Each structure stands twice: as structure tokens, then as C-alpha cells.
Coordinates of C-alpha atoms and ligand atoms in Angstrom, one line a residue:
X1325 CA 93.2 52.1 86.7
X1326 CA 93.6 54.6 89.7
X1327 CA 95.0 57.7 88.7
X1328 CA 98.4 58.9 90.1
X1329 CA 98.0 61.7 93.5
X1330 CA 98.1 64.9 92.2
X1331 CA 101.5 66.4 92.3
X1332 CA 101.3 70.4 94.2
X1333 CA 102.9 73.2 92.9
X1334 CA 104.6 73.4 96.6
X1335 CA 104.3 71.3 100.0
X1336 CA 106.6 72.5 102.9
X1337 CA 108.7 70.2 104.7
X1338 CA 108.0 70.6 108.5
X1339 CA 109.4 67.4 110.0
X1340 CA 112.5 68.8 112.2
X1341 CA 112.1 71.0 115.2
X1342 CA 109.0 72.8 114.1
X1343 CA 106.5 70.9 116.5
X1344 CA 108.6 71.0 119.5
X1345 CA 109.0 74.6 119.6
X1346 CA 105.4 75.4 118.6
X1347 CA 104.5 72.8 121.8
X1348 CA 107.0 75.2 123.5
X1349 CA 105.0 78.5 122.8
X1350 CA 101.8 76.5 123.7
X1351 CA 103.0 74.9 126.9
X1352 CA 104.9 78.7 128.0
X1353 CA 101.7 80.5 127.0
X1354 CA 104.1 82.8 124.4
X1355 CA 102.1 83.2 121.2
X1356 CA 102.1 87.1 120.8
X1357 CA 105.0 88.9 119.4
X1358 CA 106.5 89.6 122.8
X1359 CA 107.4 86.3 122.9
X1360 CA 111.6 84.7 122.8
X1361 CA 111.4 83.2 119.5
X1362 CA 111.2 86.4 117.8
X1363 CA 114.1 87.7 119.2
X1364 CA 115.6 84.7 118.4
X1365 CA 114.6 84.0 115.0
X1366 CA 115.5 87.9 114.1
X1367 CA 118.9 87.4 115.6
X1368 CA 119.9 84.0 114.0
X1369 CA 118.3 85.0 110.6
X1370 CA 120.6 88.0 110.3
X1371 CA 123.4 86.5 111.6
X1372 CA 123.1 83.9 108.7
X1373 CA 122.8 86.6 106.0
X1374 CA 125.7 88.2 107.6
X1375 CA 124.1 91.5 109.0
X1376 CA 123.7 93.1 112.1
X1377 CA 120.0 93.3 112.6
X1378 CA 117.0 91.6 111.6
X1379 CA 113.4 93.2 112.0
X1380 CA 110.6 90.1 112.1
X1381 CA 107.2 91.2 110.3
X1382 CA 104.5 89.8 109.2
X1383 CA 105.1 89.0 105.7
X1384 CA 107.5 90.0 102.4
X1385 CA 105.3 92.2 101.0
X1386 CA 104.9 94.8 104.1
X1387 CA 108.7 94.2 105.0
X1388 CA 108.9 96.2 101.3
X1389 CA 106.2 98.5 102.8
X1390 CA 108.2 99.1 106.2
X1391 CA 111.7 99.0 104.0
X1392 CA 110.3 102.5 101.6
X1393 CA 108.9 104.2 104.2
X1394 CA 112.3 103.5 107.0
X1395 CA 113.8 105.4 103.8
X1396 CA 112.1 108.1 103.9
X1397 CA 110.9 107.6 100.1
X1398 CA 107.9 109.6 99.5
X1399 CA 105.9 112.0 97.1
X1400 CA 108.4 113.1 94.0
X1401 CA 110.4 110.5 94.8
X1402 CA 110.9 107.2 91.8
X1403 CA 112.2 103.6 93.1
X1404 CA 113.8 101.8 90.0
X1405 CA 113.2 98.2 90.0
X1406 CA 111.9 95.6 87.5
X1407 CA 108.8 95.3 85.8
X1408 CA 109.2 91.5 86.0
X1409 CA 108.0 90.8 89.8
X1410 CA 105.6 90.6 92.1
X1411 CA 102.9 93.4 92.9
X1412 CA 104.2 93.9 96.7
X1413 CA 107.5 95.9 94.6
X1414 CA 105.3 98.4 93.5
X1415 CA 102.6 98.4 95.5
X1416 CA 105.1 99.6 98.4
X1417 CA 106.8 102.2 95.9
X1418 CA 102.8 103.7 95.1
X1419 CA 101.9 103.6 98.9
X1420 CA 104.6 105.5 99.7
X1421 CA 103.5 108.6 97.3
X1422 CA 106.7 107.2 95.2
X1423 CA 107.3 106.4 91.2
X1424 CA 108.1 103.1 90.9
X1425 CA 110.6 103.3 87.4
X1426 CA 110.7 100.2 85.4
X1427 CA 113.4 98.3 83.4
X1428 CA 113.1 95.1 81.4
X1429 CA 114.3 91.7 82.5
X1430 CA 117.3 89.3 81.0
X1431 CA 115.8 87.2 78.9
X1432 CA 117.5 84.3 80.1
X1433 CA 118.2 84.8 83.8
X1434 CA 114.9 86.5 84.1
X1435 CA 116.4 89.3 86.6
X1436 CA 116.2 92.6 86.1
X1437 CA 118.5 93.5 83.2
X1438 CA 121.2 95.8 85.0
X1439 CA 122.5 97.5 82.0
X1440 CA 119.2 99.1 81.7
X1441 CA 119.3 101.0 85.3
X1442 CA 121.5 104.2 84.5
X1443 CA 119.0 104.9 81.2
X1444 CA 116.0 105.4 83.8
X1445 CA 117.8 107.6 86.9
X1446 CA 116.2 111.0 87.0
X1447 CA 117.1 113.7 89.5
X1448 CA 114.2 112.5 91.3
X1449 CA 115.6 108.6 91.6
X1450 CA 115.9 108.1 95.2
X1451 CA 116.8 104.3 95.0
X1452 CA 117.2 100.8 93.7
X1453 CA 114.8 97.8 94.1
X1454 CA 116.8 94.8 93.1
X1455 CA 114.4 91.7 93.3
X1456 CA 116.6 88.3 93.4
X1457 CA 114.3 86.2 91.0
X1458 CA 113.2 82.2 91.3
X1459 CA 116.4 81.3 93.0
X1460 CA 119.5 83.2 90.8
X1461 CA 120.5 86.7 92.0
X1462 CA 120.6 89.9 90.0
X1463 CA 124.2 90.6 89.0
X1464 CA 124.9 92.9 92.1
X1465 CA 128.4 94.7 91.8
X1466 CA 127.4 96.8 88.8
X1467 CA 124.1 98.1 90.4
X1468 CA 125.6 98.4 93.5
X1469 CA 128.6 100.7 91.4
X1470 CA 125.6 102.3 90.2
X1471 CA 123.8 103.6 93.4
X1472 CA 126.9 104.4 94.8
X1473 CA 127.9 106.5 91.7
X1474 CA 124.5 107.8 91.7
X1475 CA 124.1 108.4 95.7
X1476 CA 121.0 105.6 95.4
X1477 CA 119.6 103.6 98.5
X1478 CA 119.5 100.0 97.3
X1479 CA 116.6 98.0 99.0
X1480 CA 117.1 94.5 98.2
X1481 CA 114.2 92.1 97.9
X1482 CA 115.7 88.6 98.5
X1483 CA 112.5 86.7 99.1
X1484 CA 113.4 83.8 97.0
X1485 CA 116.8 83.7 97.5
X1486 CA 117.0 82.8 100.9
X1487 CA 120.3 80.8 101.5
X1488 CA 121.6 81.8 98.4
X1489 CA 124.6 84.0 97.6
X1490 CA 125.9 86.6 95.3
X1491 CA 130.2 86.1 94.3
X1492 CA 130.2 84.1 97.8
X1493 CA 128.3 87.4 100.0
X1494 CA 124.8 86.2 101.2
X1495 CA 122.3 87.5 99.5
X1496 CA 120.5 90.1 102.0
X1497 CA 123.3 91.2 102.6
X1498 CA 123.8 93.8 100.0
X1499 CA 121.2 96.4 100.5
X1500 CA 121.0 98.9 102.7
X1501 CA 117.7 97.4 103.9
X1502 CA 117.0 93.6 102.6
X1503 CA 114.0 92.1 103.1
X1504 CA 112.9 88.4 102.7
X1505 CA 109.1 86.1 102.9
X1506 CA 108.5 83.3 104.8
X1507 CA 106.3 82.2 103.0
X1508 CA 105.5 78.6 102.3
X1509 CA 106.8 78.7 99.7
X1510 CA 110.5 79.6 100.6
X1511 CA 113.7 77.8 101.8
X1512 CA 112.6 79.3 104.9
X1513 CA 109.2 79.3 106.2
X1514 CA 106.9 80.5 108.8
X1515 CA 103.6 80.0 107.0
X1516 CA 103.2 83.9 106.8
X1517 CA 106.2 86.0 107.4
X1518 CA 109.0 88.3 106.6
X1519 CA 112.3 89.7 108.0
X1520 CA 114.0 93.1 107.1
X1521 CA 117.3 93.0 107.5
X1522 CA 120.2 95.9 107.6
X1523 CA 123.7 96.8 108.8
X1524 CA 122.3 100.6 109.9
X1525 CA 121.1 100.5 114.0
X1526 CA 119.1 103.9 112.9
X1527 CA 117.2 102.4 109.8
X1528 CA 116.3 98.9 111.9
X1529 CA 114.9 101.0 115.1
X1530 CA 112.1 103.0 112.4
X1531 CA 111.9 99.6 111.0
X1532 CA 110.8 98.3 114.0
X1533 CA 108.6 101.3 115.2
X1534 CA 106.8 100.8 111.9
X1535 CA 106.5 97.6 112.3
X1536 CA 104.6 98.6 115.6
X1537 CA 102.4 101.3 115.2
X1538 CA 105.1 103.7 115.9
X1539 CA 104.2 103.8 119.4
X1540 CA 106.2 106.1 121.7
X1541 CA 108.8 104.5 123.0
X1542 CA 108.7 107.3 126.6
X1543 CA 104.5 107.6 125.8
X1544 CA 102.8 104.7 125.1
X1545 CA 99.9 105.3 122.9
X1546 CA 101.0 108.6 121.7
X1547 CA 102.5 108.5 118.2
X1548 CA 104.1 111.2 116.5
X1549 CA 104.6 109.1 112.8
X1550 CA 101.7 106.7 111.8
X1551 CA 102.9 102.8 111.8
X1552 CA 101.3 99.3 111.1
X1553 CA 100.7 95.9 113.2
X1554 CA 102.9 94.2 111.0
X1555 CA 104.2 92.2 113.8
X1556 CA 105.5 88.3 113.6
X1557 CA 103.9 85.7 116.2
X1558 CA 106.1 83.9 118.8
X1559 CA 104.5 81.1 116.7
X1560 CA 105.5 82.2 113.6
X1561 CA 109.0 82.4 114.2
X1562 CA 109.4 79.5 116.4
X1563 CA 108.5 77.9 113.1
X1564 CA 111.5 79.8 111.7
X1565 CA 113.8 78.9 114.0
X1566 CA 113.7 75.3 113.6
X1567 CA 113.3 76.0 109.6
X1568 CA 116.7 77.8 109.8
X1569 CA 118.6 75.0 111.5
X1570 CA 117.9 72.9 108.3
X1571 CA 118.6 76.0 106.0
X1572 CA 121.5 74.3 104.2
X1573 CA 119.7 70.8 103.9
X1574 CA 116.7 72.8 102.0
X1575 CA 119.1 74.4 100.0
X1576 CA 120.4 71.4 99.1
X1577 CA 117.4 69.7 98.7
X1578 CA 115.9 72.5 96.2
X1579 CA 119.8 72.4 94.1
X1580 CA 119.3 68.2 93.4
X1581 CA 115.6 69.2 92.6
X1582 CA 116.5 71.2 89.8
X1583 CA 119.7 69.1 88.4
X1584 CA 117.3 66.2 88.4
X1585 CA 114.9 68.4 86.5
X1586 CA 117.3 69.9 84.6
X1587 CA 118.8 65.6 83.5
X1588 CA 115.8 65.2 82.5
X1589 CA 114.0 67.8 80.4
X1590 CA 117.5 68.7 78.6
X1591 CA 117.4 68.5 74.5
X1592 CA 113.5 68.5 75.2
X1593 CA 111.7 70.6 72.1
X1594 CA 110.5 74.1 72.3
X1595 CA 111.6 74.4 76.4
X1596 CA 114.0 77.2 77.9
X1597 CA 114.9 75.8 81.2
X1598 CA 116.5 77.8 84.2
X1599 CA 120.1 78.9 84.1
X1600 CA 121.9 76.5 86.4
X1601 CA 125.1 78.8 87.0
X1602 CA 126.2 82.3 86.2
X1603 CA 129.9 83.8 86.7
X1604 CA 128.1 85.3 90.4
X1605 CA 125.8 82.3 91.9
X1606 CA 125.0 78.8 91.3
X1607 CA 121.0 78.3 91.0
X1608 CA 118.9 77.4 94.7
X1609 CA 116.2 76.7 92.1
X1610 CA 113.1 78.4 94.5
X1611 CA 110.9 77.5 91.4
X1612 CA 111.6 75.5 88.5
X1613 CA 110.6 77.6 85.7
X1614 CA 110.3 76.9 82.0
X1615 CA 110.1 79.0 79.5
X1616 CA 108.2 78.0 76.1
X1617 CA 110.1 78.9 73.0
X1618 CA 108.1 80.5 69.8
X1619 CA 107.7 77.7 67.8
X1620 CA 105.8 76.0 70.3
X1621 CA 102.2 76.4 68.7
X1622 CA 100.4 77.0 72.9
X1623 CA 101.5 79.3 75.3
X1624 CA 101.4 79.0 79.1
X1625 CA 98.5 79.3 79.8
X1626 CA 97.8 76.3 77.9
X1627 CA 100.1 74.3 79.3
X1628 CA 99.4 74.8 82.4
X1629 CA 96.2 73.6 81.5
X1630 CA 97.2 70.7 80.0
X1631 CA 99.2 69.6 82.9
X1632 CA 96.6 70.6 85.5
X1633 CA 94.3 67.9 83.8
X1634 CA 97.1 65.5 84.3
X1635 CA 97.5 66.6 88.2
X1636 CA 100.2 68.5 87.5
X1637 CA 100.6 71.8 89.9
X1638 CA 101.5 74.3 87.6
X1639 CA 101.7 78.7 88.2
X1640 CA 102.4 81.3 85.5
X1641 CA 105.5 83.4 85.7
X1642 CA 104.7 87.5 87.5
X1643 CA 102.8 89.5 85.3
X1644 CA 104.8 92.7 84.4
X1645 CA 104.3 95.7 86.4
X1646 CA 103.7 98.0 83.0
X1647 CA 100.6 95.6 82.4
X1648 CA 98.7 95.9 85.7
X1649 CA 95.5 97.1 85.6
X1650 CA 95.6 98.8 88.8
X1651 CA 98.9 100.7 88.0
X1652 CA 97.7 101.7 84.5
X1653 CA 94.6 103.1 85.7
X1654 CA 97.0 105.7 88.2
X1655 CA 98.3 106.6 84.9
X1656 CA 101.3 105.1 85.1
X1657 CA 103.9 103.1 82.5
X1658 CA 102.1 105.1 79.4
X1659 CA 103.1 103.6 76.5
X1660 CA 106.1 101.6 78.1
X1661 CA 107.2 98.2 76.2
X1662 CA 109.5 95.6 77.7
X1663 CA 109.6 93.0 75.4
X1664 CA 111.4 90.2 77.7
X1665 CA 109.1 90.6 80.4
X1666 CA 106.0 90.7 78.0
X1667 CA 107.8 87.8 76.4
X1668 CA 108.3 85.4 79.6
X1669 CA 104.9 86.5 81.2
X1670 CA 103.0 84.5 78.1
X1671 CA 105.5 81.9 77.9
X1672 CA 106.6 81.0 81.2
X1673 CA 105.1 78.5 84.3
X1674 CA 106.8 76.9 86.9
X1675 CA 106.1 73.4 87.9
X1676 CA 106.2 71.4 91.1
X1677 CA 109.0 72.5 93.0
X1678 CA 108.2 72.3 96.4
X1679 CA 110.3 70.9 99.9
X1680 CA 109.0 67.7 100.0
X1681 CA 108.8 66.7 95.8
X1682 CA 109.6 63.0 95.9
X1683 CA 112.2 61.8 92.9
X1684 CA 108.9 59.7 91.5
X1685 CA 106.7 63.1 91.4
X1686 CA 109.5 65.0 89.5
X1687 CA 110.0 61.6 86.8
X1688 CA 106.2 62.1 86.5
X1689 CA 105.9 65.7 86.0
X1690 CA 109.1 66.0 83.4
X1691 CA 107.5 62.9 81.8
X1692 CA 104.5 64.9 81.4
X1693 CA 105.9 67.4 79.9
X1694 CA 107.9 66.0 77.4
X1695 CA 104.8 64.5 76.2
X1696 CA 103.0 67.9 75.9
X1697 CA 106.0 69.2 73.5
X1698 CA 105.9 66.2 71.6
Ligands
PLP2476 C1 110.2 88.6 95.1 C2 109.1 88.6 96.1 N1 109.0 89.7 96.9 C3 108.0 89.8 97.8 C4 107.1 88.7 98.0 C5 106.0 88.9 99.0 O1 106.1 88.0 100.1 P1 104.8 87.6 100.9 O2 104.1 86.6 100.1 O3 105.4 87.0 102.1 O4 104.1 88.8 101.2 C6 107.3 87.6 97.2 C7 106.4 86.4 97.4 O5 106.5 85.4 97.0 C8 108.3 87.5 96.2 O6 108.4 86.4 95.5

């Protein structure tokens, strides 16, 4: 008997007017930066998150780069965010000459647990790193409350929220700088990319001369701050534009994904699935996660195992920030313990969740999974 295609973790969906435009660039000769689409792609991007500028670069993880520094967040200063995320979070903070301050997630929304903020501002707290996780934002109006209270600048990572909102707001929208991926991975994608976006002209111009080496605007080639090339293609975001026109259709597509997911792994043993609604959002589901309860006798890792050998595409959940070799080693997170992040970092995976999932590939893959927790 043949065996079944593998099913991957994530495939994009590219069939609208992603190869037209591309043609475009190629038959125009456009491919740099300079070119319309990125112009275009920054302007309709913000204008669907419902800000007034959008700053193109080259991926999420230097948007939160371009975001710290724009900020002016440097040596002294500590960025609270949550220990449960990805790397690029701190690894902007550390770059900077910043703190990065940690707080423990919910244990069953997986966000950053808001209640915990106030405990960990210090005089030297300069802002907020909210980071919108697997498709259900952070509950926004009390951190927000928060760094206003506080005089904190929020910078709001929205990577995997794109096309989701917060009590009706877009998310991206509520930061004083936002910043999204591109990713393949995302609602929206460019294959590599990422977008800061911000209501403040001021903080999108140093956005955008850090995005560009901070050239001179009056002296070419003389610089008085020290930028990066983290500049978007006119490839890249011709790719964008024609992902946004179907923005609402992906949405859509990833929200029946993870009802049909959620229909069928429901009452299963030993499994906490995602939380479809809270009293802010309703789920956009950019990864299916599970979560293993403790009387399952494996733990991710194992799983994930199990199901590769079936064909199932399979990755853990972020490894906390406290637990990172590389941070540890700077001497950083001594002795800190956040039990739900520790918690969900051994016990949770996400499975296939991608654009293009077929109905059949998700009956497989919950199939399989039952079986493992039998
Ligand atoms: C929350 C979050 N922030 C930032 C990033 C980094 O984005 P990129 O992979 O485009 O650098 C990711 C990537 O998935 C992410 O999930």
C-alpha cells in the first residue's frame, strides 16, 4: 500500500495576483526597493490596519530592530514583554544596549499574562512589547491603561495576527510603533518580509532612515546615525500586494481551519486545544496549537515524533526567553521561573496549519492524533 503525501507544517497559497505582478516587476525591470510596489504595499497595508504610515523592511524580526532603536531605547533602558516568544523580541531589546524584562504567559490563551506587567516596571522601564500570539491577541486595554499610566512606549508585535482585531480595532493598530512578518507563514506573505507601522510622521521617517542606512537625506553617503539595508524588494511586496487583496479570504480560510480542527479533536484525552473566543477577539488560528495535559505519559517532543513518522508536519511551541542559552550566558533572567511558559514550552506543538491545508489533510492529521492519545 502507498503511503499517504506527507502533510507540511505550512504551504502558502499563491494562486491570485501574485504572478502577474511579479511578471510586472520583471517585464518593468523594477526589482529593487525603489520600485512602485513598495510604496504601494506600505500604503495599502496601513491603511488596512487603520494607521497612517507603513514602513516596508525586510523581515519581522529587524522591523522589532528598527521599531527599539526609532524609540530611542538604549543602554539603562528595560523593554517588558513575554518570555513566551520568539528570539527576534529580545534579541532587538539586547541589541539595542536595553533589558528585556519578562512576565509569564496565560496559561490558556498563551499571551503574555497582563496582570503581571505593573509587578516588573522599574524607573528604568522605558516600554511595552506586547506580542499577539498564534492568532488571539493580548488583552490590550489594560496594558495600554498601563503604559499610559506609567508614561510607557508600547511597541506592538502583531506578526501573527495579521487581519485580526482586538474589541473590533485592528490589531497593529495599537502601538505606537507595530510591526508585522511576512513570512510564509502568515495571513500575509511576501516570502521574507515585514512592515512597521505607526500613526507618528516623526517615528516612521527614523523608521525609514534606519531602514536605509540612515543616509543623508541633503548628503548622500554621509551619515550622522548608523542604519541597516533592511530594505523590502519591489518583488517582495508585489507579492504583498496581491496577498492583501485576498486578506479577508485567508482569514477566513485559517478561522474554518481551526473550527474544523477544533470539531474534531474536542472531548479527545489529555489535549488543551486553542481558545476559539475571548471577550476581545475571535481566534484567526495562525497555528493550530495543542497543548498536552499532565497525565499524558510523553511530552512534545515525543509527539512530534510520533507524528513526523506518520508524515505529519509538526513544530514545538517558542522556547522561553528565561531559558535561552544565549541570554543566560549575558547574565540575564538569574534565577527567574515562569511556570506557564516552562509549562507550554514541553507540552505544546502545532500541527499542519498552513494556507492551502485540504479538508482530507486536516481529517488525517486529527485522526492521527487521536490515535497517539489513545
Ligand atoms: C511574534 C513574532 N515576532 C516576530 C517574528 C519574526 O518575523 P520574521 O520571521 O519575519 O523575522 C515572528 C516570526 O514568526 C513572530 O512569530
Amino acid at each position: 500500500m502507498t503511503r499517504p503525501a506527507p502533510i507540511p507544517v505550512n504551504e502558502p497559497l499563491l494562486d491570485g495576483n501574485e504572478e502577474k505582478y511579479l511578471v510586472e516587476c520583471i517585464r518593468t525591470g523594477w526589482i529593487s526597493s525603489e520600485g512602485p510596489f513598495v510604496a504601494r504595499f506600505e500604503e495599502q497595508f496601513a491603511a488596512r490596519v487603520g494607521r497612517k504610515h507603513g514602513v516596508a523592511v525586510a523581515n519581522g524580526s529587524v522591523a522589532l530592530d528598527a521599531a527599539v532603536v526609532a524609540l530611542g531605547i538604549g543602554a539603562g533602558d528595560e523593554v517588558i514583554m513575554p518570555t513566551s516568544t520568539i528570539i527576534s523580541c529580545a534579541a532587538a531589546v539586547v541589541r539595542a544596549g536595553a533589558k528585556p524584562v519578562l512576565v509569564d504567559c496565560d496559561a490558556d490563551t498563551w499571551n503574555m499574562d497582563v496582570g503581571a506587567i505593573e509587578s516588573r516596571i522599574t524607573p528604568r522601564t522605558r516600554a511595552v512589547m506586547p506580542v499577539h500570539i498564534f492568532g488571539l491577541p493580548v488583552d490590550m486595554d489594560p496594558l495600554l491603561a498601563l503604559a499610559r499610566k506609567h508614561g510607557l512606549k508600547v511597541i506592538e508585535d502583531a506578526a501573527e495576527v495579521i487581519g485580526q482585531t482586538y474589541r473590533s480595532r485592528p490589531c497593529g493598530s495599537l502601538g505606537d510603533l507595530s510591526t508585522f512578518s511576512f513570512y510564509p507563514n502568515k495571513h500575509v506573505t511576501t516570502g521574507e518580509g515585514g512592515m512597521i507601522v505607526t500613526d507618528d510622521a516623526v517615528l516612521a521617517e527614523k523608521c525609514r532612515s534606519l531602514r536605509n542606512l540612515c543616509f543623508k537625506p541633503e548628503q548622500r553617503f554621509v551619515h550622522d546615525e548608523l542604519g541597516w539595508n533592511f530594505r523590502l524588494s519591489n518583488l517582495q511586496a508585489a507579492l504583498g500586494v496581491a496577498q492583501l487583496e485576498r486578506l479577508d479570504e485567508s482569514v477566513a480560510i485559517k478561522r474554518r481551519m481551526g473550527e474544523r480542527y477544533t470539531a474534531l479533536l474536542r472531548g479527545a484525552r489529555g489535549l488543551q486545544l486553542p481558545v476559539a473566543r475571548t471577550p476581545y477577539a475571535e481566534n484567526i488560528y495562525w497555528v493550530y496549537g495543542l497543548v498536552l495535559e499532565d497525565d499524558v505519559s510523553f511530552d512534545a517532543r515525543e509527539a512530534m515524533a510520533r507524528l513526523a513518522r506518520l508524515g505529519i508536519g509538526t513544530r514545538p511551541f517558542f522556547w522561553p526567553m528565561h531559558e535561552q542559552p544565549v541570554l543566560r550566558r549575558m547574565g540575564l533572567f538569574e534565577g527567574e521561573r515562569y511556570p506557564a511558559a516552562e509549562r507550554i514550552a514541553r507540552r505544546g506543538f502545532y500541527i499542519p496549519s498552513g494556507m492551502a491545508l485540504t479538508d482530507e489533510q486536516i481529517e488525517r492529521t486529527a485522526a492521527a492524533i487521536k490515535e497517539l492519545l489513545r
